[in-house]
Short mmCIF file of C-alpha atoms and ligand atoms in Angstrom, two decimals:
data_model
loop_
_atom_site.label_atom_id
_atom_site.label_comp_id
_atom_site.label_asym_id
_atom_site.label_seq_id
_atom_site.Cartn_x
_atom_site.Cartn_y
_atom_site.Cartn_z
CA UNK I 1 -14.16 -2.28 -22.64
CA UNK I 2 -11.17 -4.16 -23.99
CA UNK I 3 -8.97 -6.59 -22.09
CA UNK I 4 -6.27 -3.99 -21.75
CA UNK I 5 -8.56 -1.61 -20.00
CA UNK I 6 -9.79 -4.34 -17.70
CA UNK I 7 -6.20 -4.85 -16.61
CA UNK I 8 -5.78 -1.15 -16.01
CA UNK I 9 -8.76 -0.78 -13.76
CA UNK I 10 -9.06 -4.19 -12.15
CA UNK I 11 -7.76 -3.05 -8.74
CA UNK I 12 -10.12 -0.12 -8.72
CA UNK I 13 -12.94 -2.44 -9.62
CA UNK I 14 -12.01 -4.61 -6.66
CA UNK I 15 -11.84 -1.52 -4.45
CA UNK I 16 -15.40 -0.75 -5.49
CA UNK I 17 -14.35 2.61 -6.82
CA UNK I 18 -15.32 2.39 -10.47
CA UNK I 19 -18.17 4.61 -11.55
CA UNK I 20 -21.48 2.88 -12.30
CA UNK I 21 -21.03 2.91 -16.07
CA UNK I 22 -17.49 1.64 -15.96
CA UNK I 23 -18.47 -0.99 -13.49
CA UNK I 24 -21.24 -2.18 -15.75
CA UNK I 25 -18.84 -2.38 -18.69
CA UNK I 26 -16.42 -4.26 -16.51
CA UNK I 27 -19.02 -6.79 -15.36
CA UNK I 28 -20.16 -7.26 -18.93
CA UNK I 29 -16.63 -7.91 -20.07
CA UNK I 30 -16.04 -10.51 -17.38
CA UNK I 31 -19.11 -12.44 -18.47
CA UNK I 32 -17.76 -12.64 -22.00
CA UNK I 33 -14.06 -13.08 -21.32
CA UNK I 34 -12.94 -16.05 -19.22
CA UNK I 35 -9.34 -14.81 -19.20
CA UNK I 36 -10.17 -11.53 -17.58
CA UNK I 37 -12.62 -13.21 -15.28
CA UNK I 38 -9.94 -15.62 -14.08
CA UNK I 39 -7.40 -12.86 -13.62
CA UNK I 40 -9.81 -10.73 -11.68
CA UNK I 41 -10.47 -13.61 -9.32
CA UNK I 42 -6.77 -14.22 -8.96
CA UNK I 43 -6.16 -10.58 -7.99
CA UNK I 44 -8.93 -10.88 -5.48
CA UNK I 45 -7.46 -14.00 -3.96
CA UNK I 46 -3.97 -12.58 -3.87
CA UNK I 47 -5.27 -9.60 -1.98
CA UNK I 48 -7.15 -11.77 0.48
CA UNK I 49 -4.04 -13.89 0.94
CA UNK I 50 -1.93 -10.87 1.66
CA UNK I 51 -4.39 -9.39 4.07
CA UNK I 52 -4.76 -12.63 5.97
CA UNK I 53 -1.06 -13.31 6.15
CA UNK I 54 0.09 -9.82 6.98
CA UNK I 55 -2.57 -9.58 9.64
CA UNK I 56 -1.32 -12.85 11.07
CA UNK I 57 2.20 -11.50 11.04
CA UNK I 58 1.11 -8.49 12.99
CA UNK I 59 1.58 -8.61 16.66
CA UNK I 60 0.05 -6.56 19.38
CA UNK I 61 2.18 -3.65 20.42
CA UNK I 62 4.40 -4.89 23.24
CA UNK I 63 3.12 -4.17 26.74
CA UNK I 64 6.22 -2.26 27.69
CA UNK I 65 5.51 0.10 24.82
CA UNK I 66 1.99 0.72 26.05
CA UNK I 67 3.31 1.41 29.50
CA UNK I 68 5.92 3.70 28.08
CA UNK I 69 3.33 5.61 26.06
CA UNK I 70 0.96 6.09 28.93
CA UNK I 71 3.77 7.14 31.18
CA UNK I 72 5.25 9.63 28.76
CA UNK I 73 1.86 11.13 27.96
CA UNK I 74 1.18 11.61 31.66
CA UNK I 75 4.63 13.00 32.29
CA UNK I 76 4.13 15.41 29.47
CA UNK I 77 0.76 16.39 30.87
CA UNK I 78 2.18 17.04 34.31
CA UNK I 79 4.96 19.08 32.86
CA UNK I 80 2.43 21.14 31.02
CA UNK I 81 0.11 21.71 33.90
CA UNK I 82 3.06 22.64 36.10
CA UNK I 83 3.89 25.51 33.81
CA UNK E 1 -15.89 26.47 36.52
CA UNK E 2 -12.85 24.41 35.73
CA UNK E 3 -9.31 25.56 36.09
CA UNK E 4 -6.95 25.35 33.16
CA UNK E 5 -5.15 22.55 34.89
CA UNK E 6 -8.31 20.56 35.31
CA UNK E 7 -9.10 21.00 31.65
CA UNK E 8 -5.65 19.88 30.80
CA UNK E 9 -6.13 16.76 32.82
CA UNK E 10 -9.45 15.98 31.32
CA UNK E 11 -8.12 16.40 27.84
CA UNK E 12 -5.28 14.09 28.69
CA UNK E 13 -7.54 11.24 29.76
CA UNK E 14 -9.69 11.86 26.78
CA UNK E 15 -6.66 11.59 24.51
CA UNK E 16 -5.55 8.35 26.08
CA UNK E 17 -8.98 6.87 25.68
CA UNK E 18 -9.15 7.95 22.04
CA UNK E 19 -5.62 7.09 21.01
CA UNK E 20 -4.66 3.92 22.81
CA UNK E 21 -6.98 1.64 20.82
CA UNK E 22 -4.88 2.34 17.72
CA UNK E 23 -1.57 1.45 19.24
CA UNK E 24 -1.44 -2.00 17.61
CA UNK E 25 -2.18 -0.65 14.15
CA UNK E 26 0.35 2.10 14.50
CA UNK E 27 2.97 -0.17 15.94
CA UNK E 28 2.63 -2.74 13.18
CA UNK E 29 2.80 -0.13 10.48
CA UNK E 30 5.73 1.53 12.22
CA UNK E 31 7.46 -1.82 12.36
CA UNK E 32 7.00 -2.28 8.63
CA UNK E 33 8.29 1.20 7.98
CA UNK E 34 11.38 0.97 10.14
CA UNK E 35 11.87 -2.79 9.98
CA UNK E 36 12.98 -3.09 13.54
CA UNK E 37 11.13 -3.06 16.81
CA UNK E 38 13.27 -0.52 18.60
CA UNK E 39 12.82 2.16 15.95
CA UNK E 40 9.17 1.24 15.64
CA UNK E 41 8.62 1.81 19.36
CA UNK E 42 10.41 5.15 19.25
CA UNK E 43 8.39 6.19 16.25
CA UNK E 44 5.11 5.29 17.92
CA UNK E 45 6.09 7.07 21.10
CA UNK E 46 7.04 10.21 19.27
CA UNK E 47 3.83 10.02 17.30
CA UNK E 48 1.74 9.77 20.46
CA UNK E 49 3.48 12.64 22.13
CA UNK E 50 3.06 14.85 19.10
CA UNK E 51 -0.54 13.84 18.72
CA UNK E 52 -1.16 14.64 22.37
CA UNK E 53 0.51 17.98 22.04
CA UNK E 54 -1.61 18.91 19.03
CA UNK E 55 -4.74 17.15 20.15
CA UNK E 56 -6.70 20.40 20.24
CA UNK E 57 -5.90 20.79 16.54
CA UNK E 58 -7.67 17.58 15.70
CA UNK E 59 -10.93 18.31 13.94
CA UNK E 60 -13.83 16.62 15.60
CA UNK E 61 -15.72 14.41 13.18
CA UNK E 62 -12.73 13.59 10.98
CA UNK E 63 -10.95 10.27 11.09
CA UNK E 64 -8.81 10.12 14.22
CA UNK E 65 -6.95 7.02 13.16
CA UNK E 66 -6.00 8.66 9.85
CA UNK E 67 -4.88 11.72 11.78
CA UNK E 68 -2.56 9.60 13.93
CA UNK E 69 -1.18 7.86 10.86
CA UNK E 70 -0.50 11.18 9.25
CA UNK E 71 1.47 12.36 12.25
CA UNK E 72 3.39 9.12 12.25
CA UNK E 73 4.23 9.42 8.58
CA UNK E 74 5.45 13.00 9.05
CA UNK E 75 7.51 12.00 12.04
CA UNK E 76 8.99 9.15 10.10
CA UNK E 77 9.94 11.39 7.21
CA UNK E 78 11.51 13.96 9.49
CA UNK E 79 13.51 11.39 11.38
CA UNK E 80 14.54 9.13 8.62
CA UNK E 81 14.80 11.32 5.62
CA UNK E 82 18.38 12.10 6.43
CA UNK E 83 19.29 8.50 6.90
CA UNK E 84 17.96 7.97 3.43
CA UNK E 85 16.89 4.57 2.31
CA UNK E 86 18.66 3.01 -0.58
CA UNK E 87 17.05 4.49 -3.61
CA UNK E 88 15.18 2.03 -5.70
CA UNK E 89 15.14 2.19 -9.40
CA UNK E 90 11.85 1.26 -10.85
CA UNK E 91 11.40 0.45 -14.43
CA UNK E 92 7.68 0.24 -14.82
CA UNK E 93 7.59 -1.16 -18.29
CA UNK E 94 9.78 -3.92 -16.95
CA UNK E 95 7.27 -4.51 -14.18
CA UNK E 96 4.37 -4.82 -16.57
CA UNK E 97 6.31 -7.14 -18.77
CA UNK E 98 7.62 -9.42 -16.09
CA UNK E 99 4.24 -9.43 -14.40
CA UNK E 100 2.74 -10.85 -17.55
CA UNK E 101 5.48 -13.43 -17.78
CA UNK E 102 5.03 -14.46 -14.20
CA UNK E 103 1.28 -14.64 -14.33
CA UNK E 104 1.26 -16.69 -17.48
CA UNK E 105 3.74 -19.08 -16.05
CA UNK E 106 2.22 -19.41 -12.62
CA UNK E 107 -1.39 -18.44 -12.67
CA UNK E 108 -3.05 -21.36 -14.49
CA UNK E 109 -2.40 -23.75 -11.63
CA UNK E 110 -3.82 -21.27 -9.19
CA UNK E 111 -6.82 -20.62 -11.31
CA UNK E 112 -7.60 -24.32 -11.69
CA UNK E 113 -8.63 -24.76 -8.10
CA UNK E 114 -10.15 -21.56 -6.92
CA UNK E 115 -11.28 -23.10 -3.65
CA UNK E 116 -7.90 -23.81 -2.15
CA UNK E 117 -6.09 -21.14 -0.29
CA UNK E 118 -3.30 -19.90 -2.48
CA UNK E 119 0.25 -20.40 -1.25
CA UNK E 120 -1.09 -21.95 1.89
CA UNK E 121 2.36 -23.09 2.89
CA UNK E 122 4.23 -19.91 2.16
CA UNK E 123 6.43 -19.09 5.08
CA UNK E 124 5.96 -15.87 7.03
CA UNK E 125 9.50 -14.97 6.20
CA UNK E 126 8.71 -14.97 2.49
CA UNK E 127 5.57 -12.92 2.94
CA UNK E 128 7.58 -10.41 4.92
CA UNK E 129 10.36 -10.36 2.39
CA UNK E 130 7.93 -9.79 -0.46
CA UNK E 131 6.44 -6.84 1.36
CA UNK E 132 9.82 -5.39 2.18
CA UNK E 133 10.90 -5.71 -1.42
CA UNK E 134 8.52 -2.86 -2.25
CA UNK E 135 9.98 0.63 -2.30
CA UNK E 136 8.89 2.50 0.77
CA UNK E 137 6.22 4.72 -0.79
CA UNK E 138 4.59 1.82 -2.54
CA UNK E 139 4.66 -0.33 0.53
CA UNK E 140 2.95 2.44 2.46
CA UNK E 141 -0.03 2.79 0.17
CA UNK E 142 -0.50 -0.95 -0.06
CA UNK E 143 -0.39 -1.32 3.72
CA UNK E 144 -2.70 1.61 4.32
CA UNK E 145 -5.23 0.43 1.74
CA UNK E 146 -5.14 -3.33 1.89
CA UNK E 147 -4.23 -3.96 5.51
CA UNK E 148 -5.46 -0.93 7.41
CA UNK E 149 -8.47 -0.41 5.15
CA UNK E 150 -8.15 3.33 4.60
CA UNK E 151 -9.92 4.88 1.60
CA UNK E 152 -8.00 6.59 -1.21
CA UNK E 153 -9.00 9.91 0.20
CA UNK E 154 -7.81 9.09 3.69
CA UNK E 155 -4.51 7.82 2.34
CA UNK E 156 -4.10 10.99 0.29
CA UNK E 157 -4.71 12.91 3.50
CA UNK E 158 -2.22 10.83 5.49
CA UNK E 159 0.47 11.03 2.85
CA UNK E 160 -0.24 14.62 1.80
CA UNK E 161 -0.60 13.79 -1.83
CA UNK E 162 -3.33 13.86 -4.46
CA UNK E 163 -5.72 10.96 -4.75
CA UNK E 164 -4.37 10.30 -8.24
CA UNK E 165 -0.95 9.65 -6.78
CA UNK E 166 -2.41 7.24 -4.26
CA UNK E 167 -4.16 5.37 -7.04
CA UNK E 168 -1.15 5.13 -9.28
CA UNK E 169 1.03 3.96 -6.41
CA UNK E 170 -1.55 1.44 -5.40
CA UNK E 171 -1.76 0.12 -8.91
CA UNK E 172 1.96 -0.30 -9.19
CA UNK E 173 2.60 -1.36 -5.64
CA UNK E 174 0.02 -4.10 -5.77
CA UNK E 175 1.32 -5.26 -9.09
CA UNK E 176 4.90 -5.43 -7.89
CA UNK E 177 3.86 -7.23 -4.75
CA UNK E 178 1.74 -9.78 -6.58
CA UNK E 179 4.57 -10.43 -8.95
CA UNK E 180 7.00 -11.01 -6.13
CA UNK E 181 4.58 -13.33 -4.34
CA UNK E 182 4.02 -15.33 -7.49
CA UNK E 183 7.73 -15.54 -8.10
CA UNK E 184 8.47 -16.71 -4.60
CA UNK E 185 5.61 -19.13 -4.78
CA UNK E 186 7.10 -20.73 -7.79
CA UNK E 187 10.71 -20.55 -6.71
CA UNK E 188 10.07 -22.14 -3.35
CA UNK E 189 7.58 -24.66 -4.62
CA UNK E 190 4.35 -23.30 -3.19
CA UNK E 191 2.86 -23.73 -6.60
CA UNK E 192 3.90 -26.30 -9.07
CA UNK E 193 4.66 -26.89 -12.67
CA UNK E 194 4.79 -25.11 -15.95
CA UNK E 195 1.66 -23.56 -17.22
CA UNK E 196 -0.32 -25.16 -19.94
CA UNK E 197 -0.64 -22.46 -22.50
CA UNK E 198 -4.12 -23.57 -23.41
CA UNK E 199 -5.70 -22.55 -20.14
CA UNK E 200 -4.51 -19.02 -20.16
CA UNK E 201 -4.13 -17.89 -23.69
CA UNK E 202 -1.01 -16.14 -24.73
CA UNK E 203 -1.23 -12.44 -24.28
CA UNK E 204 1.79 -11.73 -26.32
CA UNK E 205 0.50 -8.51 -27.70
CA UNK E 206 -0.46 -7.20 -24.31
CA UNK E 207 2.64 -8.39 -22.57
CA UNK E 208 4.92 -6.28 -24.65
CA UNK E 209 6.69 -3.53 -22.81
CA UNK E 210 5.38 -0.08 -23.38
CA UNK E 211 6.29 1.22 -26.74
CA UNK E 212 9.47 2.90 -27.57
CA UNK E 213 8.96 5.95 -29.65
CA UNK E 214 11.06 4.66 -32.53
CA UNK E 215 8.96 1.55 -32.90
CA UNK E 216 5.95 3.69 -33.59
CA UNK E 217 4.92 1.58 -36.54
CA UNK E 218 3.96 -1.61 -34.72
CA UNK E 219 0.60 -2.31 -33.20
CA UNK E 220 -0.76 1.17 -33.22
CA UNK E 221 -4.28 0.29 -32.19
CA UNK E 222 -3.20 -1.69 -29.17
CA UNK E 223 -1.12 1.11 -27.77
CA UNK E 224 -3.24 4.11 -28.38
CA UNK E 225 -5.94 3.41 -25.79
CA UNK E 226 -3.39 2.72 -23.13
CA UNK E 227 -2.04 6.20 -23.26
CA UNK E 228 -5.49 7.63 -22.98
CA UNK E 229 -6.36 5.44 -20.06
CA UNK E 230 -3.25 6.45 -18.29
CA UNK E 231 -4.23 10.05 -18.69
CA UNK E 232 -7.69 9.45 -17.30
CA UNK E 233 -6.70 7.30 -14.40
CA UNK E 234 -3.52 8.86 -13.23
CA UNK E 235 -3.77 12.55 -13.51
CA UNK E 236 -0.63 14.52 -12.98
CA UNK E 237 2.83 13.26 -12.49
CA UNK E 238 4.10 12.21 -9.14
CA UNK E 239 7.09 14.46 -9.18
CA UNK E 240 5.41 17.78 -8.93
CA UNK E 241 3.08 16.66 -6.20
CA UNK E 242 5.59 15.61 -3.61
CA UNK E 243 7.54 18.02 -1.54
CA UNK E 244 9.04 15.63 0.92
CA UNK E 245 10.05 12.40 -0.59
CA UNK E 246 12.00 9.75 1.15
CA UNK E 247 13.44 8.57 -2.08
CA UNK E 248 13.62 11.32 -4.60
CA UNK E 249 15.43 9.29 -7.18
CA UNK E 250 12.56 6.92 -7.32
CA UNK E 251 10.20 9.72 -8.22
CA UNK E 252 12.31 10.62 -11.17
CA UNK E 253 12.03 7.11 -12.40
CA UNK E 254 8.30 7.38 -12.47
CA UNK E 255 8.27 9.44 -15.60
CA UNK E 256 10.29 6.98 -17.58
CA UNK E 257 7.68 4.52 -18.65
ZN1 LIG S 1 -10.84 -9.77 -21.43
#
């Protein structure tokens, strides 16, 4: 595996979706190539950063929405059963 | 024996029990799709009503959350396709090139201390802005994969597209997003200083934009494998695989690498 290929598949490596042979080649390359090793770790950290921060940004659905959903589902149900 | 009405009722409660736990996930994704809370709430409500209506079509044993997301995505496309988002032009060779520039400039400092949380101080606003800077389709796959934790296959199912399309969008979406984060990080001082070229060796040859046909003479051995890889990894073009695109123009851009 050459550096260029490592760059092509690095995300799929991190997703755990490389086949066993490719994965082995990838691991082997990282042991020999500090550049690719560092970049792989950086991708990993960027992903963790994003996940953490976007999750923090997320808020629970507002209560009024939940009420609205439940209400409209039930209204819909009643409408249906009335038919 | 139950009456039809009783069945109806039972199914209703069952649906509520099954669907309500996903309301936060759906709402947050809806919010990122529509970018405002009012539209997000409407989208979630419509999604729930549709899902309820077609609940008997849901196949037991398949992923219910993915099924809800798929309904939401279809609803979104139906409602918003006409409004049409501003089409983005994507020049992918430019992305690869600028990504290399950015990473060479910014990454060494980050790599030096792997223990610290990167961009610890980055403001929420900047994280949000970086995410919103992605074209819609790319934002979707990144959110579904990296935030909601769906598999490629589930995302392909949700978005009605081949797994290869999911993978190529993920590749590019993640790359664009990382680049933007690194750029913001530098611009707003979350990371410091110029890189020392020694730490991360120059990747001049790899950082070059994808070849132009007329420059066929230079660096033949570096370019050849890339084309092959592309063929292996990303089978098919995006264009032919998408019937309902929010941003058709963007799809056309895809070919121009
Ligand atoms: Zn390497």
